[in-house]
């Protein structure tokens, strides 16, 4: 019903604009009420027809020279067309006619802050504090100005004051958590939220932001409990369901995460991000058909969503449809070439279809982007190993060891490659380091040495190290 109302309201605005433009084309005398002009200008602003908005503002102000809202809209249009000084001049004139107007002060503070005049921005807000009933919003705006000024402690003070005056100020609760995180005081915020909840246990926003704080502190179990309370109070709280899903993913609870993402989609207009998260949950559950469907849904909603293209590629790769997978990996890279996983996915698929040179080039790109990811070095080296070039394979894991000297897998792979190359003395040096770092991982070596006698000899060496 609410969406129907919004649609009808937008249709009414469009009809008003059409009638207005027809009158101008026919050169009819135009005289409209202030409210009619406001609707027409608002439509122009929303559709970014700024020049038409400015022309209509001038006409409206000729007929209604003291219309504050029109002046504020004119200032918006001037600001959006890169004329902040002219916008401020308009607001100064409006302030003379209507001092202590909240909309004027907010717009002034936004423009001053955008041009780096933070003190002037704060003065505009301070000037209306004694005269307005919207003090919570004024303190929120003060917090935002301090945040832009990178004075985060002052921003925290103002956000807290805004919340004290309006416990349901959702944006203030969110920005407070953000600033506390930046200042390293997120742990301290927990007491603030708990005290807030003690005073108002049915504030779903407070529970939600407590969950956000716990999530940022990597306390995912606590975060889930907080999000659960938020959704008990507000069953269709999409953001809480979504973040609860993320917390479950971090804990490896993929079935629970899937349920949370599905409830997110049921609670709000689905978006590409949520479909990708749901796809990832199905992927971790190895239900690749369902994962694929959700990644495809993400692309349908937003064809520029690179994670969706990558997700489709991963699912096709898992289904051994490697040739098809390369297309989707390449599309993800076309949209965002700075993600190492996209290059790794492409490299693996290219290797599987026999495009060795393309695979090696893609692994090199991945290593440049994320040299501390051991999987890149291991997979890259395996391409050379499969071709029987053991020393090239060893050279790559040696590079990986330089980047990640505490990764045991790299040492085990180096050992295997050197043994296959007949470099036993060097191999045992790497084996010793591997065993020191992670003794329990040594069975992976036997996969590289299928001959029983070789396995027995290697096991005797490992057994001596155990003793």
JSON list of N, CA, C and O in Angstrom, two decimals, residues 397-430:
[
{"chain": "A", "resi": 397, "resn": "UNK", "atom": "N", "xyz": [56.92, -21.57, -5.33]},
{"chain": "A", "resi": 397, "resn": "UNK", "atom": "CA", "xyz": [56.61, -21.67, -3.90]},
{"chain": "A", "resi": 397, "resn": "UNK", "atom": "C", "xyz": [57.72, -21.02, -3.08]},
{"chain": "A", "resi": 397, "resn": "UNK", "atom": "O", "xyz": [57.47, -20.51, -1.98]},
{"chain": "A", "resi": 398, "resn": "UNK", "atom": "N", "xyz": [58.95, -20.98, -3.63]},
{"chain": "A", "resi": 398, "resn": "UNK", "atom": "CA", "xyz": [60.03, -20.26, -2.93]},
{"chain": "A", "resi": 398, "resn": "UNK", "atom": "C", "xyz": [59.71, -18.78, -2.86]},
{"chain": "A", "resi": 398, "resn": "UNK", "atom": "O", "xyz": [59.92, -18.13, -1.83]},
{"chain": "A", "resi": 399, "resn": "UNK", "atom": "N", "xyz": [59.19, -18.23, -3.97]},
{"chain": "A", "resi": 399, "resn": "UNK", "atom": "CA", "xyz": [58.73, -16.82, -3.95]},
{"chain": "A", "resi": 399, "resn": "UNK", "atom": "C", "xyz": [57.62, -16.65, -2.91]},
{"chain": "A", "resi": 399, "resn": "UNK", "atom": "O", "xyz": [57.58, -15.64, -2.19]},
{"chain": "A", "resi": 400, "resn": "UNK", "atom": "N", "xyz": [56.72, -17.61, -2.86]},
{"chain": "A", "resi": 400, "resn": "UNK", "atom": "CA", "xyz": [55.63, -17.55, -1.88]},
{"chain": "A", "resi": 400, "resn": "UNK", "atom": "C", "xyz": [56.16, -17.55, -0.46]},
{"chain": "A", "resi": 400, "resn": "UNK", "atom": "O", "xyz": [55.65, -16.82, 0.41]},
{"chain": "A", "resi": 401, "resn": "UNK", "atom": "N", "xyz": [57.19, -18.36, -0.21]},
{"chain": "A", "resi": 401, "resn": "UNK", "atom": "CA", "xyz": [57.78, -18.42, 1.14]},
{"chain": "A", "resi": 401, "resn": "UNK", "atom": "C", "xyz": [58.40, -17.07, 1.52]},
{"chain": "A", "resi": 401, "resn": "UNK", "atom": "O", "xyz": [58.32, -16.64, 2.68]},
{"chain": "A", "resi": 402, "resn": "UNK", "atom": "N", "xyz": [58.99, -16.38, 0.54]},
{"chain": "A", "resi": 402, "resn": "UNK", "atom": "CA", "xyz": [59.53, -15.04, 0.81]},
{"chain": "A", "resi": 402, "resn": "UNK", "atom": "C", "xyz": [58.43, -14.09, 1.28]},
{"chain": "A", "resi": 402, "resn": "UNK", "atom": "O", "xyz": [58.66, -13.23, 2.12]},
{"chain": "A", "resi": 403, "resn": "UNK", "atom": "N", "xyz": [57.22, -14.26, 0.70]},
{"chain": "A", "resi": 403, "resn": "UNK", "atom": "CA", "xyz": [56.08, -13.39, 1.06]},
{"chain": "A", "resi": 403, "resn": "UNK", "atom": "C", "xyz": [55.41, -13.86, 2.36]},
{"chain": "A", "resi": 403, "resn": "UNK", "atom": "O", "xyz": [54.94, -13.04, 3.15]},
{"chain": "A", "resi": 404, "resn": "UNK", "atom": "N", "xyz": [55.33, -15.19, 2.54]},
{"chain": "A", "resi": 404, "resn": "UNK", "atom": "CA", "xyz": [54.61, -15.75, 3.70]},
{"chain": "A", "resi": 404, "resn": "UNK", "atom": "C", "xyz": [55.50, -16.82, 4.35]},
{"chain": "A", "resi": 404, "resn": "UNK", "atom": "O", "xyz": [55.27, -18.02, 4.18]},
{"chain": "A", "resi": 405, "resn": "UNK", "atom": "N", "xyz": [56.49, -16.39, 5.10]},
{"chain": "A", "resi": 405, "resn": "UNK", "atom": "CA", "xyz": [57.49, -17.35, 5.62]},
{"chain": "A", "resi": 405, "resn": "UNK", "atom": "C", "xyz": [56.97, -18.30, 6.69]},
{"chain": "A", "resi": 405, "resn": "UNK", "atom": "O", "xyz": [57.66, -19.25, 7.06]},
{"chain": "A", "resi": 406, "resn": "UNK", "atom": "N", "xyz": [55.75, -18.09, 7.18]},
{"chain": "A", "resi": 406, "resn": "UNK", "atom": "CA", "xyz": [55.23, -18.96, 8.24]},
{"chain": "A", "resi": 406, "resn": "UNK", "atom": "C", "xyz": [54.14, -19.91, 7.74]},
{"chain": "A", "resi": 406, "resn": "UNK", "atom": "O", "xyz": [53.41, -20.50, 8.52]},
{"chain": "A", "resi": 407, "resn": "UNK", "atom": "N", "xyz": [54.04, -20.09, 6.41]},
{"chain": "A", "resi": 407, "resn": "UNK", "atom": "CA", "xyz": [53.01, -20.97, 5.86]},
{"chain": "A", "resi": 407, "resn": "UNK", "atom": "C", "xyz": [53.59, -22.35, 5.61]},
{"chain": "A", "resi": 407, "resn": "UNK", "atom": "O", "xyz": [54.44, -22.54, 4.72]},
{"chain": "A", "resi": 408, "resn": "UNK", "atom": "N", "xyz": [53.13, -23.34, 6.36]},
{"chain": "A", "resi": 408, "resn": "UNK", "atom": "CA", "xyz": [53.71, -24.69, 6.29]},
{"chain": "A", "resi": 408, "resn": "UNK", "atom": "C", "xyz": [53.46, -25.35, 4.94]},
{"chain": "A", "resi": 408, "resn": "UNK", "atom": "O", "xyz": [54.32, -26.08, 4.42]},
{"chain": "A", "resi": 409, "resn": "UNK", "atom": "N", "xyz": [52.29, -25.12, 4.34]},
{"chain": "A", "resi": 409, "resn": "UNK", "atom": "CA", "xyz": [51.97, -25.78, 3.06]},
{"chain": "A", "resi": 409, "resn": "UNK", "atom": "C", "xyz": [53.01, -25.47, 2.00]},
{"chain": "A", "resi": 409, "resn": "UNK", "atom": "O", "xyz": [53.38, -26.34, 1.20]},
{"chain": "A", "resi": 410, "resn": "UNK", "atom": "N", "xyz": [53.46, -24.23, 1.96]},
{"chain": "A", "resi": 410, "resn": "UNK", "atom": "CA", "xyz": [54.45, -23.86, 0.96]},
{"chain": "A", "resi": 410, "resn": "UNK", "atom": "C", "xyz": [55.73, -24.67, 1.12]},
{"chain": "A", "resi": 410, "resn": "UNK", "atom": "O", "xyz": [56.35, -25.10, 0.14]},
{"chain": "A", "resi": 411, "resn": "UNK", "atom": "N", "xyz": [56.14, -24.91, 2.38]},
{"chain": "A", "resi": 411, "resn": "UNK", "atom": "CA", "xyz": [57.35, -25.71, 2.63]},
{"chain": "A", "resi": 411, "resn": "UNK", "atom": "C", "xyz": [57.13, -27.17, 2.22]},
{"chain": "A", "resi": 411, "resn": "UNK", "atom": "O", "xyz": [58.03, -27.80, 1.67]},
{"chain": "A", "resi": 412, "resn": "UNK", "atom": "N", "xyz": [55.94, -27.70, 2.50]},
{"chain": "A", "resi": 412, "resn": "UNK", "atom": "CA", "xyz": [55.66, -29.08, 2.09]},
{"chain": "A", "resi": 412, "resn": "UNK", "atom": "C", "xyz": [55.66, -29.22, 0.57]},
{"chain": "A", "resi": 412, "resn": "UNK", "atom": "O", "xyz": [56.19, -30.20, 0.03]},
{"chain": "A", "resi": 413, "resn": "UNK", "atom": "N", "xyz": [55.06, -28.27, -0.12]},
{"chain": "A", "resi": 413, "resn": "UNK", "atom": "CA", "xyz": [55.07, -28.32, -1.59]},
{"chain": "A", "resi": 413, "resn": "UNK", "atom": "C", "xyz": [56.50, -28.19, -2.11]},
{"chain": "A", "resi": 413, "resn": "UNK", "atom": "O", "xyz": [56.88, -28.87, -3.06]},
{"chain": "A", "resi": 414, "resn": "UNK", "atom": "N", "xyz": [57.29, -27.30, -1.50]},
{"chain": "A", "resi": 414, "resn": "UNK", "atom": "CA", "xyz": [58.69, -27.15, -1.91]},
{"chain": "A", "resi": 414, "resn": "UNK", "atom": "C", "xyz": [59.43, -28.47, -1.75]},
{"chain": "A", "resi": 414, "resn": "UNK", "atom": "O", "xyz": [60.22, -28.88, -2.62]},
{"chain": "A", "resi": 415, "resn": "UNK", "atom": "N", "xyz": [59.18, -29.16, -0.63]},
{"chain": "A", "resi": 415, "resn": "UNK", "atom": "CA", "xyz": [59.80, -30.47, -0.39]},
{"chain": "A", "resi": 415, "resn": "UNK", "atom": "C", "xyz": [59.43, -31.46, -1.49]},
{"chain": "A", "resi": 415, "resn": "UNK", "atom": "O", "xyz": [60.31, -32.15, -2.04]},
{"chain": "A", "resi": 416, "resn": "UNK", "atom": "N", "xyz": [58.14, -31.53, -1.80]},
{"chain": "A", "resi": 416, "resn": "UNK", "atom": "CA", "xyz": [57.67, -32.48, -2.82]},
{"chain": "A", "resi": 416, "resn": "UNK", "atom": "C", "xyz": [58.29, -32.18, -4.18]},
{"chain": "A", "resi": 416, "resn": "UNK", "atom": "O", "xyz": [58.72, -33.10, -4.90]},
{"chain": "A", "resi": 417, "resn": "UNK", "atom": "N", "xyz": [58.34, -30.89, -4.55]},
{"chain": "A", "resi": 417, "resn": "UNK", "atom": "CA", "xyz": [58.89, -30.53, -5.85]},
{"chain": "A", "resi": 417, "resn": "UNK", "atom": "C", "xyz": [60.38, -30.88, -5.94]},
{"chain": "A", "resi": 417, "resn": "UNK", "atom": "O", "xyz": [60.86, -31.39, -6.96]},
{"chain": "A", "resi": 418, "resn": "UNK", "atom": "N", "xyz": [61.11, -30.61, -4.86]},
{"chain": "A", "resi": 418, "resn": "UNK", "atom": "CA", "xyz": [62.55, -30.89, -4.86]},
{"chain": "A", "resi": 418, "resn": "UNK", "atom": "C", "xyz": [62.82, -32.39, -4.89]},
{"chain": "A", "resi": 418, "resn": "UNK", "atom": "O", "xyz": [63.77, -32.85, -5.55]},
{"chain": "A", "resi": 419, "resn": "UNK", "atom": "N", "xyz": [62.02, -33.17, -4.17]},
{"chain": "A", "resi": 419, "resn": "UNK", "atom": "CA", "xyz": [62.18, -34.64, -4.21]},
{"chain": "A", "resi": 419, "resn": "UNK", "atom": "C", "xyz": [61.95, -35.15, -5.63]},
{"chain": "A", "resi": 419, "resn": "UNK", "atom": "O", "xyz": [62.72, -35.96, -6.16]},
{"chain": "A", "resi": 420, "resn": "UNK", "atom": "N", "xyz": [60.89, -34.65, -6.27]},
{"chain": "A", "resi": 420, "resn": "UNK", "atom": "CA", "xyz": [60.61, -35.07, -7.64]},
{"chain": "A", "resi": 420, "resn": "UNK", "atom": "C", "xyz": [61.72, -34.65, -8.60]},
{"chain": "A", "resi": 420, "resn": "UNK", "atom": "O", "xyz": [61.94, -35.30, -9.62]},
{"chain": "A", "resi": 421, "resn": "UNK", "atom": "N", "xyz": [62.40, -33.55, -8.27]},
{"chain": "A", "resi": 421, "resn": "UNK", "atom": "CA", "xyz": [63.50, -33.08, -9.11]},
{"chain": "A", "resi": 421, "resn": "UNK", "atom": "C", "xyz": [64.82, -33.77, -8.76]},
{"chain": "A", "resi": 421, "resn": "UNK", "atom": "O", "xyz": [65.86, -33.47, -9.38]},
{"chain": "A", "resi": 422, "resn": "UNK", "atom": "N", "xyz": [64.81, -34.64, -7.74]},
{"chain": "A", "resi": 422, "resn": "UNK", "atom": "CA", "xyz": [66.02, -35.34, -7.33]},
{"chain": "A", "resi": 422, "resn": "UNK", "atom": "C", "xyz": [66.95, -34.52, -6.46]},
{"chain": "A", "resi": 422, "resn": "UNK", "atom": "O", "xyz": [68.11, -34.89, -6.25]},
{"chain": "A", "resi": 423, "resn": "UNK", "atom": "N", "xyz": [66.45, -33.42, -5.90]},
{"chain": "A", "resi": 423, "resn": "UNK", "atom": "CA", "xyz": [67.28, -32.54, -5.05]},
{"chain": "A", "resi": 423, "resn": "UNK", "atom": "C", "xyz": [66.98, -32.87, -3.59]},
{"chain": "A", "resi": 423, "resn": "UNK", "atom": "O", "xyz": [66.36, -32.08, -2.87]},
{"chain": "A", "resi": 424, "resn": "UNK", "atom": "N", "xyz": [67.44, -34.04, -3.13]},
{"chain": "A", "resi": 424, "resn": "UNK", "atom": "CA", "xyz": [67.02, -34.57, -1.84]},
{"chain": "A", "resi": 424, "resn": "UNK", "atom": "C", "xyz": [67.57, -33.76, -0.65]},
{"chain": "A", "resi": 424, "resn": "UNK", "atom": "O", "xyz": [66.85, -33.53, 0.32]},
{"chain": "A", "resi": 425, "resn": "UNK", "atom": "N", "xyz": [68.83, -33.36, -0.72]},
{"chain": "A", "resi": 425, "resn": "UNK", "atom": "CA", "xyz": [69.42, -32.63, 0.40]},
{"chain": "A", "resi": 425, "resn": "UNK", "atom": "C", "xyz": [68.66, -31.33, 0.67]},
{"chain": "A", "resi": 425, "resn": "UNK", "atom": "O", "xyz": [68.33, -31.01, 1.81]},
{"chain": "A", "resi": 426, "resn": "UNK", "atom": "N", "xyz": [68.37, -30.57, -0.39]},
{"chain": "A", "resi": 426, "resn": "UNK", "atom": "CA", "xyz": [67.59, -29.32, -0.24]},
{"chain": "A", "resi": 426, "resn": "UNK", "atom": "C", "xyz": [66.17, -29.62, 0.23]},
{"chain": "A", "resi": 426, "resn": "UNK", "atom": "O", "xyz": [65.61, -28.90, 1.04]},
{"chain": "A", "resi": 427, "resn": "UNK", "atom": "N", "xyz": [65.62, -30.73, -0.30]},
{"chain": "A", "resi": 427, "resn": "UNK", "atom": "CA", "xyz": [64.25, -31.09, 0.07]},
{"chain": "A", "resi": 427, "resn": "UNK", "atom": "C", "xyz": [64.13, -31.31, 1.57]},
{"chain": "A", "resi": 427, "resn": "UNK", "atom": "O", "xyz": [63.15, -30.86, 2.20]},
{"chain": "A", "resi": 428, "resn": "UNK", "atom": "N", "xyz": [65.12, -31.98, 2.18]},
{"chain": "A", "resi": 428, "resn": "UNK", "atom": "CA", "xyz": [65.02, -32.27, 3.60]},
{"chain": "A", "resi": 428, "resn": "UNK", "atom": "C", "xyz": [65.13, -31.01, 4.46]},
{"chain": "A", "resi": 428, "resn": "UNK", "atom": "O", "xyz": [64.56, -30.93, 5.54]},
{"chain": "A", "resi": 429, "resn": "UNK", "atom": "N", "xyz": [65.83, -30.00, 3.96]},
{"chain": "A", "resi": 429, "resn": "UNK", "atom": "CA", "xyz": [65.89, -28.72, 4.69]},
{"chain": "A", "resi": 429, "resn": "UNK", "atom": "C", "xyz": [64.50, -28.07, 4.75]},
{"chain": "A", "resi": 429, "resn": "UNK", "atom": "O", "xyz": [64.08, -27.57, 5.79]},
{"chain": "A", "resi": 430, "resn": "UNK", "atom": "N", "xyz": [63.82, -28.09, 3.59]},
{"chain": "A", "resi": 430, "resn": "UNK", "atom": "CA", "xyz": [62.46, -27.54, 3.57]},
{"chain": "A", "resi": 430, "resn": "UNK", "atom": "C", "xyz": [61.50, -28.41, 4.38]},
{"chain": "A", "resi": 430, "resn": "UNK", "atom": "O", "xyz": [60.60, -27.88, 5.05]}
]
